[in-house]
GROMACS .gro file of C-alpha atoms in nm:
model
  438
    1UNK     CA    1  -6.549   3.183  26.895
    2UNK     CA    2  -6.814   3.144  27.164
    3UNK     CA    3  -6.805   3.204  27.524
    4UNK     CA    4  -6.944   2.829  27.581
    5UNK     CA    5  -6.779   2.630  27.328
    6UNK     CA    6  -6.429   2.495  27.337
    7UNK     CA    7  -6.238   2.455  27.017
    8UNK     CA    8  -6.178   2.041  27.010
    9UNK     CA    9  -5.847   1.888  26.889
   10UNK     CA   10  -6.042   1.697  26.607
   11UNK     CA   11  -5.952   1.845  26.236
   12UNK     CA   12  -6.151   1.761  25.935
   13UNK     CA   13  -5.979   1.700  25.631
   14UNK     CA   14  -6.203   1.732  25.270
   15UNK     CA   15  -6.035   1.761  24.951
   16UNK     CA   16  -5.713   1.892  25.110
   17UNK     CA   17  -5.883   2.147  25.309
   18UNK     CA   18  -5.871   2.114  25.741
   19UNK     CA   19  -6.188   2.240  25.893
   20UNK     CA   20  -6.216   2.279  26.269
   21UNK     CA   21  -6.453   2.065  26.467
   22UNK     CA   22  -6.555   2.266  26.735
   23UNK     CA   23  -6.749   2.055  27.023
   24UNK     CA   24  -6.978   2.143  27.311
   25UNK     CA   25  -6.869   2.154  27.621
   26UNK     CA   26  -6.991   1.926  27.900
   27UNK     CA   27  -7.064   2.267  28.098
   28UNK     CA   28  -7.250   2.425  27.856
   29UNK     CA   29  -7.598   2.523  27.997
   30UNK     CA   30  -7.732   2.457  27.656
   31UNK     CA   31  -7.664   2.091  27.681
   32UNK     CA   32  -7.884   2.086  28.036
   33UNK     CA   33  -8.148   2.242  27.902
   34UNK     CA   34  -8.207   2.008  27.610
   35UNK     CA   35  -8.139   1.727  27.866
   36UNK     CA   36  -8.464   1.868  28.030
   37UNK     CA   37  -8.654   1.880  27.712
   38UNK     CA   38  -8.530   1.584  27.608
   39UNK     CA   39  -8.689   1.382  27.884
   40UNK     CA   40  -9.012   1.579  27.869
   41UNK     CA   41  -9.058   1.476  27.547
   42UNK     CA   42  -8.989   1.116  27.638
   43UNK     CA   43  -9.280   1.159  27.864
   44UNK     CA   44  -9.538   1.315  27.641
   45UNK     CA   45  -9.444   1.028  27.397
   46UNK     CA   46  -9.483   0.744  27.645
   47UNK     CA   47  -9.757   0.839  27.948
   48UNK     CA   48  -9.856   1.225  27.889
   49UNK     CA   49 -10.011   1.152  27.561
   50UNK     CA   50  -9.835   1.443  27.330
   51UNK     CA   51 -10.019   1.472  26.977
   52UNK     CA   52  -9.684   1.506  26.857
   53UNK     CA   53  -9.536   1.240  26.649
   54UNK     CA   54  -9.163   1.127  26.644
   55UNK     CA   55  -9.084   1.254  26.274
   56UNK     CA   56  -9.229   1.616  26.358
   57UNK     CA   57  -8.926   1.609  26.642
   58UNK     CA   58  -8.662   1.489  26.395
   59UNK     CA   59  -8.751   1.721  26.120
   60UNK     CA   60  -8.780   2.019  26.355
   61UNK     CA   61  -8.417   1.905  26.504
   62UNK     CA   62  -8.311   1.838  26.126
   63UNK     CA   63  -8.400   2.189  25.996
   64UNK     CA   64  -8.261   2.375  26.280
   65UNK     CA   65  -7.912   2.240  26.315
   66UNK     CA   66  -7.852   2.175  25.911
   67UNK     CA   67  -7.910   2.593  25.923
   68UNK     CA   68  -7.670   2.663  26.186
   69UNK     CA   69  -7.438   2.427  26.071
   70UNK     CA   70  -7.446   2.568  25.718
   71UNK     CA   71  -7.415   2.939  25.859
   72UNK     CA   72  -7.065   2.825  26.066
   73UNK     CA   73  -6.933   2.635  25.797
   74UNK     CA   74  -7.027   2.914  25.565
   75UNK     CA   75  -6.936   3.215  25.783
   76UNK     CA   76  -6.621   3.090  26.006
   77UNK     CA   77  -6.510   2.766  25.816
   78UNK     CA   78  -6.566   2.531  26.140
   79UNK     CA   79  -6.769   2.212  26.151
   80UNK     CA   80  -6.975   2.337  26.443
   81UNK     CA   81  -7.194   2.077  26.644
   82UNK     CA   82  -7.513   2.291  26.650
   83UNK     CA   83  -7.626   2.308  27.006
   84UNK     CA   84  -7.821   2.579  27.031
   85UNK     CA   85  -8.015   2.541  26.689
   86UNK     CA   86  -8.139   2.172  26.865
   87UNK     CA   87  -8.230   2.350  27.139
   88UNK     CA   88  -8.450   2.588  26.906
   89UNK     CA   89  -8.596   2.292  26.672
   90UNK     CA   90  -8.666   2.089  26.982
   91UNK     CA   91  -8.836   2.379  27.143
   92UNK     CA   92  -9.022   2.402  26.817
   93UNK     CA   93  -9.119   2.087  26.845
   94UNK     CA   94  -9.200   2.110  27.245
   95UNK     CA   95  -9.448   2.368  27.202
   96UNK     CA   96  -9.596   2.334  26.832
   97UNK     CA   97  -9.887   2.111  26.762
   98UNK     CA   98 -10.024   2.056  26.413
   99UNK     CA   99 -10.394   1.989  26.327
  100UNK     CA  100 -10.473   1.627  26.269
  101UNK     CA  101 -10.188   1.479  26.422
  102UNK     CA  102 -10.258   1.243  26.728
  103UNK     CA  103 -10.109   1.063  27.005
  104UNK     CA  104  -9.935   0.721  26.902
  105UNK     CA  105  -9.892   0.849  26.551
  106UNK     CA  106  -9.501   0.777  26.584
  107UNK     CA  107  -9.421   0.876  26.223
  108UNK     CA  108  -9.687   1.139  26.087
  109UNK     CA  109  -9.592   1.419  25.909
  110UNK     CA  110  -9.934   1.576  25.903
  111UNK     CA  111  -9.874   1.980  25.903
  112UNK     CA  112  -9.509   1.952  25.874
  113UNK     CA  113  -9.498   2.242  25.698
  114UNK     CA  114  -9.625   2.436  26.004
  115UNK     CA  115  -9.347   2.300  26.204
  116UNK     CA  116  -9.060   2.378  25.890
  117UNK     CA  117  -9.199   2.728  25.888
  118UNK     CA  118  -9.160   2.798  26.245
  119UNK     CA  119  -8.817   2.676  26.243
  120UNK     CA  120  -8.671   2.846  25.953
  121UNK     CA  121  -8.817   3.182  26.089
  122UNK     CA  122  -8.667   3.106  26.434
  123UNK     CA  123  -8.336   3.087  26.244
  124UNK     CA  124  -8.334   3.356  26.061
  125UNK     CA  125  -8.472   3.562  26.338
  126UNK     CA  126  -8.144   3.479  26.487
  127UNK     CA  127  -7.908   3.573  26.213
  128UNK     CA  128  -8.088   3.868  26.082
  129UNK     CA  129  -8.253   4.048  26.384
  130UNK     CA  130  -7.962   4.177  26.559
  131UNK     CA  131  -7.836   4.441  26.794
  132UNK     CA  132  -7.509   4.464  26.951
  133UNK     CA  133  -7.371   4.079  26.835
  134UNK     CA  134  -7.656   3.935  27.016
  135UNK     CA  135  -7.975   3.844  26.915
  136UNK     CA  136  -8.281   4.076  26.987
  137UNK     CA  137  -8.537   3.779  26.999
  138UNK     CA  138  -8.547   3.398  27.168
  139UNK     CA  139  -8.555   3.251  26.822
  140UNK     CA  140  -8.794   2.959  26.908
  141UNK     CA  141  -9.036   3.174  27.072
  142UNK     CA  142  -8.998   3.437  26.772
  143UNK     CA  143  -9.048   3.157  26.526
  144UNK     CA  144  -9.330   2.992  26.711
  145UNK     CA  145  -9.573   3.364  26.755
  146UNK     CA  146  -9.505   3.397  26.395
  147UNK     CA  147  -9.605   3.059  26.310
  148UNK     CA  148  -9.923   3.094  26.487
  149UNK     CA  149  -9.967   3.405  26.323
  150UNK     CA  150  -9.971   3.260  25.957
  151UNK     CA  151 -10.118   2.952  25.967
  152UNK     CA  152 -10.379   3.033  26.224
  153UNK     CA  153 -10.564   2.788  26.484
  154UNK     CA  154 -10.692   2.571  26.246
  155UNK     CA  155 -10.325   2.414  26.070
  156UNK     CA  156 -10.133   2.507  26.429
  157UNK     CA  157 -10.186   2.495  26.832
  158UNK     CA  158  -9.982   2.562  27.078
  159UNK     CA  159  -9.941   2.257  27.387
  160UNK     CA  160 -10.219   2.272  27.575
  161UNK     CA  161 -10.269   2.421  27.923
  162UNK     CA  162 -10.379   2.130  28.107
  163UNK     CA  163 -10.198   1.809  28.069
  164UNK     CA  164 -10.453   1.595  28.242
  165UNK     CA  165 -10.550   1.489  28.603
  166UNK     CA  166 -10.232   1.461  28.859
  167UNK     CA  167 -10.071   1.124  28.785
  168UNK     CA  168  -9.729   0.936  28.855
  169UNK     CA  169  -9.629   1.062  28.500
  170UNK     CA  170  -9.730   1.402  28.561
  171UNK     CA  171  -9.624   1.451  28.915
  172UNK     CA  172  -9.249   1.311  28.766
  173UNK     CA  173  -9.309   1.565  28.473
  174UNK     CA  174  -9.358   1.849  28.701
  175UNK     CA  175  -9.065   1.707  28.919
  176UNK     CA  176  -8.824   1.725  28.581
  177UNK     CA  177  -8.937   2.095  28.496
  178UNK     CA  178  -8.875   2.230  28.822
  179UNK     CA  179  -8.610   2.059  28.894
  180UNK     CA  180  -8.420   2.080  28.628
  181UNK     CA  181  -8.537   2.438  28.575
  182UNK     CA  182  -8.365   2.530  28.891
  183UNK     CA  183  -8.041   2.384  28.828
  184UNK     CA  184  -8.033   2.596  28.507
  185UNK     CA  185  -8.172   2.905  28.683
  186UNK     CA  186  -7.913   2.878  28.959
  187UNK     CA  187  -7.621   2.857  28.713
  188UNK     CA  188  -7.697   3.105  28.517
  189UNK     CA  189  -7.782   3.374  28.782
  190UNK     CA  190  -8.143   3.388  28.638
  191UNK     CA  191  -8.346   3.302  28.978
  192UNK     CA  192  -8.468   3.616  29.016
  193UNK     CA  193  -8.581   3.699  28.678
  194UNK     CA  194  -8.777   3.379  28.677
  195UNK     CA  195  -8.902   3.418  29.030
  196UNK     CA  196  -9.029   3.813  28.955
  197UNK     CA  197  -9.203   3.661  28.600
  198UNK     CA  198  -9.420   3.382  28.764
  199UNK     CA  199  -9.496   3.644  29.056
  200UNK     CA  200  -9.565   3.882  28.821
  201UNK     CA  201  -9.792   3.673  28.642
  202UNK     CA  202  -9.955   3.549  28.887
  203UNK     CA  203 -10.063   3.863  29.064
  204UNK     CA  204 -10.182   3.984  28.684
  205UNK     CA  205 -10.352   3.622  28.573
  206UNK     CA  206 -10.550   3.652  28.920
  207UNK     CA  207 -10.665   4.002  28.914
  208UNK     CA  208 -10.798   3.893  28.579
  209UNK     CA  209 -11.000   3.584  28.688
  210UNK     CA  210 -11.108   3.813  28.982
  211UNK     CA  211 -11.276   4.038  28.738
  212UNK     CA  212 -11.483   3.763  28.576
  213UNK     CA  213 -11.281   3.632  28.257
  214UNK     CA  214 -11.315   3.288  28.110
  215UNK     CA  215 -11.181   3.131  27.807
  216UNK     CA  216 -11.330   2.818  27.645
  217UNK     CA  217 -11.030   2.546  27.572
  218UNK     CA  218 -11.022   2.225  27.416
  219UNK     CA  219 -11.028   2.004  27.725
  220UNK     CA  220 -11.313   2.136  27.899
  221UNK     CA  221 -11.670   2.121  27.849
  222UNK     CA  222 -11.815   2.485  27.915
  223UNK     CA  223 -11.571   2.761  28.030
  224UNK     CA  224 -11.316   2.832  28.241
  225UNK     CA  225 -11.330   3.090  28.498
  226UNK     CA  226 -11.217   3.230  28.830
  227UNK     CA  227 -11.016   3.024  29.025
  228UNK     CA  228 -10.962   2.743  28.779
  229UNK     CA  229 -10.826   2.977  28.497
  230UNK     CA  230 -10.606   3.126  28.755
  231UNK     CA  231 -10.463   2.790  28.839
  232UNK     CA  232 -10.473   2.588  28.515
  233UNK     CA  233 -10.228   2.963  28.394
  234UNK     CA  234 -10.007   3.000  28.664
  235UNK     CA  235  -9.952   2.624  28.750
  236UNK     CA  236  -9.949   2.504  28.395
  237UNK     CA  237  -9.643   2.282  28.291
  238UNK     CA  238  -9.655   2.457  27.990
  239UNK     CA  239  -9.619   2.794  28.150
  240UNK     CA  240  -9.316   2.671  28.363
  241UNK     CA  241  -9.148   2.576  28.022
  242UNK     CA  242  -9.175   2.932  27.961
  243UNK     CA  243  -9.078   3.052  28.217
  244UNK     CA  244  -8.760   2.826  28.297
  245UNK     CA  245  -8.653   2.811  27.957
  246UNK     CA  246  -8.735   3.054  27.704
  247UNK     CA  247  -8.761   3.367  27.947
  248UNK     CA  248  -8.400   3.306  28.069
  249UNK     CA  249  -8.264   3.316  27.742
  250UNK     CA  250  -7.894   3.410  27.805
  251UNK     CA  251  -7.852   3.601  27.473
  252UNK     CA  252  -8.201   3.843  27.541
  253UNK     CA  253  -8.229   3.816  27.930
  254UNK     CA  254  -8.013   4.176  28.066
  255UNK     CA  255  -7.691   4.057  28.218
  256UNK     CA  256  -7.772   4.310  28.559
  257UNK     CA  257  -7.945   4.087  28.817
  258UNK     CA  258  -8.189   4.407  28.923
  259UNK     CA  259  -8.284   4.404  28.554
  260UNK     CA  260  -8.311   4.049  28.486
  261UNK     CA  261  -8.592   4.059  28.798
  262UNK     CA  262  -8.765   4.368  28.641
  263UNK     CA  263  -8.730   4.186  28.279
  264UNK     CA  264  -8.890   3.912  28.443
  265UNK     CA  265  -9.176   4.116  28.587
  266UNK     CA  266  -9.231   4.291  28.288
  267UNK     CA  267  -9.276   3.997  28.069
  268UNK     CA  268  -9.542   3.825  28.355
  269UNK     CA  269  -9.730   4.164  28.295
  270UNK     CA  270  -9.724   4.161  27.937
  271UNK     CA  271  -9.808   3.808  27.913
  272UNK     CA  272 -10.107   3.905  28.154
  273UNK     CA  273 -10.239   4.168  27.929
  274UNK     CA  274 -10.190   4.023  27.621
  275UNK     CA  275 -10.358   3.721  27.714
  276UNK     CA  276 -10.698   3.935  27.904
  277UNK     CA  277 -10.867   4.015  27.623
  278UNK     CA  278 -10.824   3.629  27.480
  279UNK     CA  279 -11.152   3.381  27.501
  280UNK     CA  280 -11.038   3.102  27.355
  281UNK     CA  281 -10.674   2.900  27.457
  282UNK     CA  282 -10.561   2.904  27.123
  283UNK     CA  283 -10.545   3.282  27.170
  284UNK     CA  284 -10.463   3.299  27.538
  285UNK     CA  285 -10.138   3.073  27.483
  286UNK     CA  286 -10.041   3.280  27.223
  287UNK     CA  287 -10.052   3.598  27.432
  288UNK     CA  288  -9.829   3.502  27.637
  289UNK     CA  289  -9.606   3.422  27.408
  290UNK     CA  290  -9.615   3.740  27.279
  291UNK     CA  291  -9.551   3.883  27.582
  292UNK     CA  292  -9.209   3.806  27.586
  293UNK     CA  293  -9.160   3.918  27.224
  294UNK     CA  294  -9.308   4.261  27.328
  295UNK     CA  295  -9.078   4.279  27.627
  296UNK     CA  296  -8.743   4.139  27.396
  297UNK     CA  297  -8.828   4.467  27.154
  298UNK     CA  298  -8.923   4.671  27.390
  299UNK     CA  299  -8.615   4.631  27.648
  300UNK     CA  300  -8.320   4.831  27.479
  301UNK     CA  301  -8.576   5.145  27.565
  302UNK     CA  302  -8.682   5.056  27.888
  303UNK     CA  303  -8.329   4.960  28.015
  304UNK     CA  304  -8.238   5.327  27.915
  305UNK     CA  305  -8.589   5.499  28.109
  306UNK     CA  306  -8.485   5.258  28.444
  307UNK     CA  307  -8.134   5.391  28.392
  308UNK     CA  308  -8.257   5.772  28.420
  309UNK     CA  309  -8.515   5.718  28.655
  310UNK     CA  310  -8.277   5.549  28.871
  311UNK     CA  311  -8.449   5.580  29.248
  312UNK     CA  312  -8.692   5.813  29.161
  313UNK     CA  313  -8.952   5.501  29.064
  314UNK     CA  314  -8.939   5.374  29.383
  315UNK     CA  315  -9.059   5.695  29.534
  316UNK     CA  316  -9.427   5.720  29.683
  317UNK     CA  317  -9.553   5.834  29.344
  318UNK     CA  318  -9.416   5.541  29.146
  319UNK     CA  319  -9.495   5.287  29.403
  320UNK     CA  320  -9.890   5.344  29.387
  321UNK     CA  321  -9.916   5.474  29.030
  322UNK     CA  322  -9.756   5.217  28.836
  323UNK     CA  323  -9.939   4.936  29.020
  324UNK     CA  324 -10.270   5.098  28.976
  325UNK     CA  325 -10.225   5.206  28.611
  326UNK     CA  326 -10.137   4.807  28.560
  327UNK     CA  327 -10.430   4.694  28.736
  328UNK     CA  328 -10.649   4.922  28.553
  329UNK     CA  329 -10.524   4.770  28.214
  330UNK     CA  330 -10.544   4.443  28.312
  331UNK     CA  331 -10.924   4.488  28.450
  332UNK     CA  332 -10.988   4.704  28.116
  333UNK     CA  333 -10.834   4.426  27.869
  334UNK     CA  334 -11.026   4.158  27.991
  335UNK     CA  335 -11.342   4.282  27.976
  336UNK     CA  336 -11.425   4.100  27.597
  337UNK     CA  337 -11.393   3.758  27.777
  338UNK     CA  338 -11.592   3.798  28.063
  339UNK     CA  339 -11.908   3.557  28.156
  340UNK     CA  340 -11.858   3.303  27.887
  341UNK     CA  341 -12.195   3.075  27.988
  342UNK     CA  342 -12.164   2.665  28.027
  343UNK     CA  343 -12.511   2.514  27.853
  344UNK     CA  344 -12.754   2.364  28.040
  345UNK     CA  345 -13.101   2.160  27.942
  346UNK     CA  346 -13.366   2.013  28.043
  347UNK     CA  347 -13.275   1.677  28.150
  348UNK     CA  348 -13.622   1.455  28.079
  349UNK     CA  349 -13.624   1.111  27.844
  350UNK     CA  350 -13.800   1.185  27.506
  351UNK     CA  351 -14.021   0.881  27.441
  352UNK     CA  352 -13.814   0.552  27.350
  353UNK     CA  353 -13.892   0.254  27.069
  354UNK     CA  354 -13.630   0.054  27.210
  355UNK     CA  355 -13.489   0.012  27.554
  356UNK     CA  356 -13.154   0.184  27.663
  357UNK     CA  357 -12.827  -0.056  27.675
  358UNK     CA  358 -12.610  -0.082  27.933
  359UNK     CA  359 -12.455   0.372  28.006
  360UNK     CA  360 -12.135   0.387  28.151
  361UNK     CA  361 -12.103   0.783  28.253
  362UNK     CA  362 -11.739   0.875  28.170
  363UNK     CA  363 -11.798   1.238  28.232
  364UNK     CA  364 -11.838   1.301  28.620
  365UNK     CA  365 -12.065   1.646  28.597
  366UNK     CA  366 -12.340   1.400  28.404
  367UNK     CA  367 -12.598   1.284  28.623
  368UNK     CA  368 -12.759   0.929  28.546
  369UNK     CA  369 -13.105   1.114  28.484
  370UNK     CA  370 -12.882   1.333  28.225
  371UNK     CA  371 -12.699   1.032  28.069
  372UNK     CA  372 -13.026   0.857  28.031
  373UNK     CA  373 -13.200   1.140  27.837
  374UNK     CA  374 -12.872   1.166  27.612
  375UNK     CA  375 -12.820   0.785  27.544
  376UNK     CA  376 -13.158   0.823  27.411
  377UNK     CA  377 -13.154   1.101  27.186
  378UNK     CA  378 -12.887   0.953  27.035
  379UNK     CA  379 -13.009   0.622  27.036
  380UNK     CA  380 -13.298   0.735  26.778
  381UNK     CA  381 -13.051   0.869  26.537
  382UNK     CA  382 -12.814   0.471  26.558
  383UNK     CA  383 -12.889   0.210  26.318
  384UNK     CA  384 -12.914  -0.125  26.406
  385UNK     CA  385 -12.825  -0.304  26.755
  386UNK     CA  386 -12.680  -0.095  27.004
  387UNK     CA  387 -12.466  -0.313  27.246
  388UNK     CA  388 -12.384  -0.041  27.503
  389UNK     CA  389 -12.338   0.352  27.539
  390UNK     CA  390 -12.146   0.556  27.701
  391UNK     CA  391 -12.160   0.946  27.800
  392UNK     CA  392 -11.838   1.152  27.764
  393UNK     CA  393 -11.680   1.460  27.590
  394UNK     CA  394 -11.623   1.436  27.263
  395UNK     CA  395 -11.471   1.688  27.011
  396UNK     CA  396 -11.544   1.702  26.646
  397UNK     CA  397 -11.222   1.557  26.489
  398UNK     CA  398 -11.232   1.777  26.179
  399UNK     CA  399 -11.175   2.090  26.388
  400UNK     CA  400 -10.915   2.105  26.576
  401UNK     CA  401 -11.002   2.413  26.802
  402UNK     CA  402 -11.307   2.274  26.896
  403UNK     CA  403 -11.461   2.276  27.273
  404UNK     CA  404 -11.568   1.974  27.399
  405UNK     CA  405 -11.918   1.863  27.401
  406UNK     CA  406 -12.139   1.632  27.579
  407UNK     CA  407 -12.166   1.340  27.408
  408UNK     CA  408 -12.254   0.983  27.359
  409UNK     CA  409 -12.070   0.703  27.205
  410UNK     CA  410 -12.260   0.403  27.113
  411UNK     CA  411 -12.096   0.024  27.012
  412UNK     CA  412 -12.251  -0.208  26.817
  413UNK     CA  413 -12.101  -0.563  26.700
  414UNK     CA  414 -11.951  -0.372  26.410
  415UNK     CA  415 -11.815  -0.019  26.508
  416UNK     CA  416 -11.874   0.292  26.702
  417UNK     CA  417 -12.033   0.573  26.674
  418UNK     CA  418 -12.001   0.914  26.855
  419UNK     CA  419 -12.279   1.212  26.893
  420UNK     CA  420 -12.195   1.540  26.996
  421UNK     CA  421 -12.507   1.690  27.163
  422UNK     CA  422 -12.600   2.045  27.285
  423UNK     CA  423 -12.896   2.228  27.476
  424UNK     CA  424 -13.223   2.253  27.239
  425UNK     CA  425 -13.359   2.630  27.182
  426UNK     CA  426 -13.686   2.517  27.315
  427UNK     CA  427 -13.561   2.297  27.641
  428UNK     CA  428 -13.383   1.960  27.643
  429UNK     CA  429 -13.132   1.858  27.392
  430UNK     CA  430 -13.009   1.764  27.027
  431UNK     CA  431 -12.745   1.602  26.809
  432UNK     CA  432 -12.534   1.849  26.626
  433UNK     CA  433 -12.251   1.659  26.454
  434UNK     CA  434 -12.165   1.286  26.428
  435UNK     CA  435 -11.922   1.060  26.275
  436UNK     CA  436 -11.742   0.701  26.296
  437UNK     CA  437 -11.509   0.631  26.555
  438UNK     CA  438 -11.206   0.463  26.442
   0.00000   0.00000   0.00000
């Protein structure tokens, strides 16, 4: 029934009828893969700090494989262990964040139905969208653009870029994508393709951070430009996901190793220029994304042009054209998100009617002139006894797209209390928002 499954010698007997059990087998790529994910997940749940809670991963498992299940039993009459539709849901899972939800809550089901949606879609877009017995789309990735599509940045978000400073955790995260990426890779003859992608895409994402861009993203006060957009994109764990498994998708990748490399380049230069025009994450992540759904739809056609073409591309003509016309669009497309300016204010101490407490400056670009003036801006708007303060970003918890701000957080006996603070029209600065913290 499939290439990668083996039929197992277990028979199911209900009401008189025998239905197949049809097992995995211990070879089966799939099995790797979610291996891989598996862990990574382990790790965003224990020292990577995932806003992702527990119950979001079982119902995105749950809804996947009770669909494929359903469709075998349906379809072929076989009790089918559902490998590949726990791959999907726990890519789902992997990728999707919903608003609200935050790290430690273990059993949340804030914006569930964000992560139901994008399941049942990636489903269906593997059952309905179909060409040749295979189908046209990675399902997760399908599901996920469409997701992000409907329910917009303020219910959904893709993983973030940046997954903190370098760390144990992180260096052994990094170690499990790659790693594990390559033993995949290797076995399924899909080096190349992932090798011309990330070249690809790195070539493209630079050219574009040569040319000015910046985005503004949820971890980083002011923007992101130049060289640090080019290596928070191309270095991102999040972007080696991608790469390693949702690019190499067996079922869309071309089975000719020359095509699977120029399938791979093509979907590092859509992701590129999908993603130039973007200033804001939310909007550059999904971009890329969509560069491989372009490239999936887009494939059956260009297959056919490469096939005519044959040698004639790599002539003189094709050589320089095709690179130039690419650069061109790349430079063109990013022009909306170009010189994206970081704040800056005065830095003086407004007059005080009580003396500062003890600052601790958790954000290293604050000076201690800076944290001064900001402890005591804020410090006129705190009730009662202020015990200490402390300078940091902070991000408005009500919207969850939000850049980071400066900020102070003040303790007293009782509570906390965080200020979000920004550069005055007329020099210095002022509170904008404020609320408890818990």
């Amino acid at each position: 029934m499939r290439g990668d499954m083996q039929r197992a010698a277990p028979v199911l007997t209900i009401r008189g009828r025998s239905i197949p059990v049809v097992l995995p087998s211990v070879r089966d790529p799939r099995l790797h893969v979610a291996l891989v994910i598996g862990s990574l997940q382990v790790l965003g749940q224990t020292v990577l700090g995932f806003e992702l809670s527990v119950a979001q991963i079982l119902v995105c498992l749950g809804v996947c494989a009770c669909i494929e299940a359903g469709v075998a039993l349906w379809r072929e009459r076989v009790l089918l262990w559902p490998a590949s539709a726990l791959l999907t849901g726990n890519s789902v899972a992997f990728i999707m964040r919903a608003a609200g939800t935050r790290h430690g809550d273990w059993w949340s089901l804030d914006g569930i139905e964000v992560f139901v949606v994008a399941c049942v879609l990636s489903m269906a877009s593997k059952y309905l969208l179909r060409v040749g017995g295979r189908h046209v789309f990675n399902p997760s990735n399908l599901g996920l653009v469409a997701a992000f599509v409907l329910f917009g940045s303020r219910r959904a978000n893709p993983q973030d870029l940046w997954w903190g400073p370098l760390s144990p955790g992180l260096w052994l995260t990094l170690a499990v994508i790659v790693g594990g990426g390559l033993v995949v890779v290797r076995r399924l003859g899909m080096l190349g393709l992932v090798v011309g992608a990330w070249v690809s895409f790195a070539a493209c994402v630079g050219l574009v951070a040569a040319s000015g861009h910046c985005i503004t993203a949820r971890w980083h006060y002011g923007a992101v430009c130049g060289e640090e957009f080019w290596s928070v994109m191309t270095t991102s764990p999040e972007l080696l996901v991608f790469l390693f498994f949702m690019v190499t998708d067996p079922r869309t990748a071309p089975e000719n190793p020359a095509y699977r490399v120029a399938f791979g380049a093509g979907v590092g230069l859509a992701a590129a220029l999908l993603a130039a025009p973007m200033q804001t994450e939310f909007a550059t992540k999904v971009g890329v994304l969509d560069g491989l759904v372009i490239v999936c739809a887009a494939w059956p056609l260009a297959a056919a042009a490469l096939g005519r073409l044959g040698g004639r591309v790599r002539g003189g003509v094709g050589r320089v054209a095709l690179p130039v016309a690419a650069a061109a669009a790349l430079v063109a497309a990013a022009s909306p998100a170009r010189s994206i300016a970081l704040p800056t204010a005065a830095a003086s101490t407004p007059a005080l009617s009580r003396a500062l407490p003890p600052i601790a400056i958790a954000e290293p670009t604050v000076d201690r002139t800076t944290a001064r003036a900001l402890v005591a801006i804020a410090l006129a708007r705190a009730p009662g006894a202020v015990t200490s303060a402390t300078v940091l970003l902070v991000r408005n918890p009500k919207d969850n797209q939000a850049s980071p701000q400066l900020g102070v957080e003040l303790r007293t006996p009782s509570a906390r209390h965080a200020y979000a603070l920004a550069p005055a029209s007329g020099g210095g600065w002022a509170v904008t928002a404020d609320w408890a913290v818990p």
